[in-house]
Short mmCIF file of C-alpha atoms in Angstrom, two decimals:
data_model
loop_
_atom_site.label_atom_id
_atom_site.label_comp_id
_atom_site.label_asym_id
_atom_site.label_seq_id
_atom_site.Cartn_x
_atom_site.Cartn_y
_atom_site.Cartn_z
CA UNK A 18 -52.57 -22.72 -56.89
CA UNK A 19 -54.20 -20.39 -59.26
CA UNK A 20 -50.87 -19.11 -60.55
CA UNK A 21 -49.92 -23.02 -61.15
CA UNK A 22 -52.82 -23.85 -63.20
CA UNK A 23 -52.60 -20.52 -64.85
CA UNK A 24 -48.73 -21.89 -66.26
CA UNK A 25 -49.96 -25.29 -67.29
CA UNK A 26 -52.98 -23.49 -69.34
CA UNK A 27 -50.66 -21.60 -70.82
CA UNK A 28 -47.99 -23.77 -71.96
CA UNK A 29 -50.44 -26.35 -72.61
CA UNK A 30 -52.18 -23.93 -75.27
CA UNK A 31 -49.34 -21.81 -76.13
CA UNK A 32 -47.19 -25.01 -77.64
CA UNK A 33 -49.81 -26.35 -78.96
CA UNK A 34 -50.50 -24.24 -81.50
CA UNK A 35 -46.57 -23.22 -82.43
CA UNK A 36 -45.47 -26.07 -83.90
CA UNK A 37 -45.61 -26.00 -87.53
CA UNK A 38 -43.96 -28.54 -90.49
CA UNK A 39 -41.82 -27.67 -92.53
CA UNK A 40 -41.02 -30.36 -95.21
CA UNK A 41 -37.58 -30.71 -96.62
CA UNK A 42 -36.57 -31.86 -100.36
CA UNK A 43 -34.66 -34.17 -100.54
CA UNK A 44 -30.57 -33.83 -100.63
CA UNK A 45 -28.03 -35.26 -102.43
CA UNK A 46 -24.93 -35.60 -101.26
CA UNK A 47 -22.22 -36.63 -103.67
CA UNK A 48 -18.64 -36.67 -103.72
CA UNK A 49 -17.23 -35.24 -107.59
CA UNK A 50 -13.49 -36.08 -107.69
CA UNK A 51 -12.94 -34.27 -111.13
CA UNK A 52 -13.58 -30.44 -111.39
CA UNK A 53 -16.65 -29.46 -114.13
CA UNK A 54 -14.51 -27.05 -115.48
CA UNK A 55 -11.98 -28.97 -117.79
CA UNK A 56 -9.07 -26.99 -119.31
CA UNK A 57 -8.09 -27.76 -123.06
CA UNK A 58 -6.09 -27.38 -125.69
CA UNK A 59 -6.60 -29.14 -129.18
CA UNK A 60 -6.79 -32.81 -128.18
CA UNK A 61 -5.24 -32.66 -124.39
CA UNK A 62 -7.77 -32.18 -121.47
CA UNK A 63 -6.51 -31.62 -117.95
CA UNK A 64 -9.12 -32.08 -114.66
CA UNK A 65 -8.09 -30.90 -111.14
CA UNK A 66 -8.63 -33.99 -108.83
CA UNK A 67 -10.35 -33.85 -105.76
CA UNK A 68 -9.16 -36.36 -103.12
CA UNK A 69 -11.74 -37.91 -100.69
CA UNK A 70 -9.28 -38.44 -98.86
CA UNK A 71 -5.62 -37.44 -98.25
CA UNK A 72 -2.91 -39.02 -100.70
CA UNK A 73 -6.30 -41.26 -102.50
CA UNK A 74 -4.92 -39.93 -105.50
CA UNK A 75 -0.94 -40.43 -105.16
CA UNK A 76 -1.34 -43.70 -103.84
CA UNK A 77 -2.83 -45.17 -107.12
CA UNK A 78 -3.31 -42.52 -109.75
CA UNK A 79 -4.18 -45.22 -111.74
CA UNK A 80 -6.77 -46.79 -109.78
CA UNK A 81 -8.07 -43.10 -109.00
CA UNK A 82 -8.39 -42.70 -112.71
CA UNK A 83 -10.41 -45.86 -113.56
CA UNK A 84 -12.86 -45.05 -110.49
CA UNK A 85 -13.75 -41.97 -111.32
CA UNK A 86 -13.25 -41.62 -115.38
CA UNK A 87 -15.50 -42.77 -117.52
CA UNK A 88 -13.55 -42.57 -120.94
CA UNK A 89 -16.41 -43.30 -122.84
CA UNK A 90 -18.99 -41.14 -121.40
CA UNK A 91 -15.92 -38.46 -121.75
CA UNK A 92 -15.60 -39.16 -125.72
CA UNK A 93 -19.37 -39.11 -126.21
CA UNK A 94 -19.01 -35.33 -124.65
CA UNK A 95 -16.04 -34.30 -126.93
CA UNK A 96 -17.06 -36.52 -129.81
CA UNK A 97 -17.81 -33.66 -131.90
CA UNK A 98 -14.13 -33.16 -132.59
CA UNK A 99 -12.48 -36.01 -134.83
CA UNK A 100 -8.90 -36.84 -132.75
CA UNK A 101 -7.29 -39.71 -133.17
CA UNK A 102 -6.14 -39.87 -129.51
CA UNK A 103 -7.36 -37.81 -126.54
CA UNK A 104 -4.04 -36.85 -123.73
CA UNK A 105 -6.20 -36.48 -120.63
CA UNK A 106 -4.17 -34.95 -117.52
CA UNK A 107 -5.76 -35.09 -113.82
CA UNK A 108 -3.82 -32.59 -111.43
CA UNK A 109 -3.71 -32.76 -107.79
CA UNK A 110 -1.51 -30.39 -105.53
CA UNK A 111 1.13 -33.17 -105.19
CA UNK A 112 1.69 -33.90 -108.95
CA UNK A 113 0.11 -35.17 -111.91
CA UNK A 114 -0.91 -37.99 -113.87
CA UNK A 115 -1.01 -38.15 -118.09
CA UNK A 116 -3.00 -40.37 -120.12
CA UNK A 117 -3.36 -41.06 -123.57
CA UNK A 118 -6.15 -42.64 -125.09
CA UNK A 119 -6.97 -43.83 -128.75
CA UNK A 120 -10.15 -42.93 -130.16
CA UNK A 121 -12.12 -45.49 -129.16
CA UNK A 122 -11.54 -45.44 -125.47
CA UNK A 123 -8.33 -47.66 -125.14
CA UNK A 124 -5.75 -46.43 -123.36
CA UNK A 125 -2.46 -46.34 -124.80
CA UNK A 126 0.08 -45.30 -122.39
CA UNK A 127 0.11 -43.59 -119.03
CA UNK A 128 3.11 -41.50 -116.60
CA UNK A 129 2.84 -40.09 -113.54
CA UNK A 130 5.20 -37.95 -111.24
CA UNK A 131 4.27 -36.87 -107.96
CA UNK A 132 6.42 -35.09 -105.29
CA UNK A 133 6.92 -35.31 -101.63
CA UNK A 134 5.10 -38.41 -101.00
CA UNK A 135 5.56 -41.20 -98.06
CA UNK A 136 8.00 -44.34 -99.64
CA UNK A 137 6.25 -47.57 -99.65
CA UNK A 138 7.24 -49.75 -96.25
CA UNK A 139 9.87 -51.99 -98.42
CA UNK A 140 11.23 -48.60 -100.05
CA UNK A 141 11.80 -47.31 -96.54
CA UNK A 142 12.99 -49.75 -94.96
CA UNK A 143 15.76 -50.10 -97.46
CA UNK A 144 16.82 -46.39 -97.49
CA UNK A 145 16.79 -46.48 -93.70
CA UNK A 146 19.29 -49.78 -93.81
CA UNK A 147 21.63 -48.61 -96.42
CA UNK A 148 21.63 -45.21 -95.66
CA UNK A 149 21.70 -44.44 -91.81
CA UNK A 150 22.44 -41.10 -90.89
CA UNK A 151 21.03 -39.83 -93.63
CA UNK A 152 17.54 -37.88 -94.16
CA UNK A 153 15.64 -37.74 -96.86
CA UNK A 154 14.48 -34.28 -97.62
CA UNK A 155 12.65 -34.21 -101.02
CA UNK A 156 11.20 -37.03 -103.56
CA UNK A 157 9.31 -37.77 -106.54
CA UNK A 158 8.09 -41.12 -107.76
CA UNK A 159 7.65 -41.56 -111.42
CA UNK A 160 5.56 -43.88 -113.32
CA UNK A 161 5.19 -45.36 -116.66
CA UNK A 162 2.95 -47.90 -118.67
CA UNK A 163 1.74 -48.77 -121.50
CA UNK A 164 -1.76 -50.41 -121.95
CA UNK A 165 -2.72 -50.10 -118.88
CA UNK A 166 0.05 -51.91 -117.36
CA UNK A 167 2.60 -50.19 -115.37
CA UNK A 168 6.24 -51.12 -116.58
CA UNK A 169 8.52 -48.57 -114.85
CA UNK A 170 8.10 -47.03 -111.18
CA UNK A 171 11.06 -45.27 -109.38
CA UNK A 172 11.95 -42.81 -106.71
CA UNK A 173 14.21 -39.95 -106.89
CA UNK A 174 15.23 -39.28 -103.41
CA UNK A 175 17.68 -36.13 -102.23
CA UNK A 176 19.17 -37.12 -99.10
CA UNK A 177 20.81 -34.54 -96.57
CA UNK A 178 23.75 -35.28 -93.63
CA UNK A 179 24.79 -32.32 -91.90
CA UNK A 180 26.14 -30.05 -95.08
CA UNK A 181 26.61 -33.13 -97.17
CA UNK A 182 23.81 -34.08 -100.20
CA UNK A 183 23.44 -37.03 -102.50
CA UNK A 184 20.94 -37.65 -104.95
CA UNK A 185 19.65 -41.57 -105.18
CA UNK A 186 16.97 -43.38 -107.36
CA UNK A 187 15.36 -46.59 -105.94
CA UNK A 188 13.07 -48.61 -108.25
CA UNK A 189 10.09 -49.03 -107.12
CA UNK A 190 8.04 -53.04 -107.13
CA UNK A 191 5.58 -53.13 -110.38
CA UNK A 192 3.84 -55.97 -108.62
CA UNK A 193 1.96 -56.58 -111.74
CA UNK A 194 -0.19 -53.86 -111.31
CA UNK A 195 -3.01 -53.60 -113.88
CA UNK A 196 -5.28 -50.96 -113.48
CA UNK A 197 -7.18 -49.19 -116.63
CA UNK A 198 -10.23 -51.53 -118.18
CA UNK A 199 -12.01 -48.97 -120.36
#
């Protein structure tokens, strides 16, 4: 019995005194899609993207661009220099997408060209149908637009059957897609 009260004495007094606080400052956890370090030459600046997720970027480079650019914020930085348009590149491991803005912050015209990407449903669907046998071994879907506005999208596809190799473009649906605001 002696031993028994002797253990809860102890741990009783022994814990008691052991605990300490230790008080945190608070952390900020933030996601930064476009590298600090910017890469440039005369007018053009190129950022490395980020993706939150896989294929974020490819999916809508566009989209990507106006979430996570700030065009004006990015001329106040630069606004030192006195270019009549800024080219502004953002570079991912799958491709790249090129914009060119005026002066005051309006874009201009955009293109895009990523490689190895998945084919939208309707794209595949259509490639399977009219080309069976067939499998597709390398792509890259290119984009154009002007004002924001996308007015060209297209796959080039390289298809492979046994020894034999063809080389296809499918145009892609614009589905009215306006993006860019700034």
């Amino acid at each position: 019995m002696k031993t028994l009260i002797f253990y809860f004495v102890l741990l009783v007094f022994g814990t008691g005194h052991a605990q300490q606080f230790t008080e945190l400052k608070e952390a900020r956890v933030g996601f930064a899609p476009l590298s600090k370090d910017v890469k440039q030459s005369g007018n053009s600046f190129s950022y490395n993207v980020k993706e939150s997720y896989s294929g974020e970027f490819e999916k809508d480079p566009l989209a990507f661009m106006d979430a996570y650019f700030d065009i004006e914020n990015f001329i106040n930085a630069v606004g030192h220099e006195d270019y009549d348009f800024y080219e502004v590149s953002f570079v991912s491991r799958k491709g790249i997408l090129k914009a060119e803005y005026t002066a005051e912050g309006d874009l201009l015209r955009s293109s895009s060209r990523f490689k190895n990407i998945v084919l939208p449903e309707q794209l595949r669907s259509q490639l399977y149908r009219d080309h069976k046998g067939w499998a597709m071994t390398k792509n890259v879907h290119v984009t154009k637009g002007n004002e924001g506005i996308l007015s060209k999208s297209y796959y080039k596809i390289k298809l492979e059957n046994g020894k034999d190799r063809k080389r296809i473009t499918l145009e892609a649906p614009l589905g009215g897609t306006e993006v860019a605001s700034n």
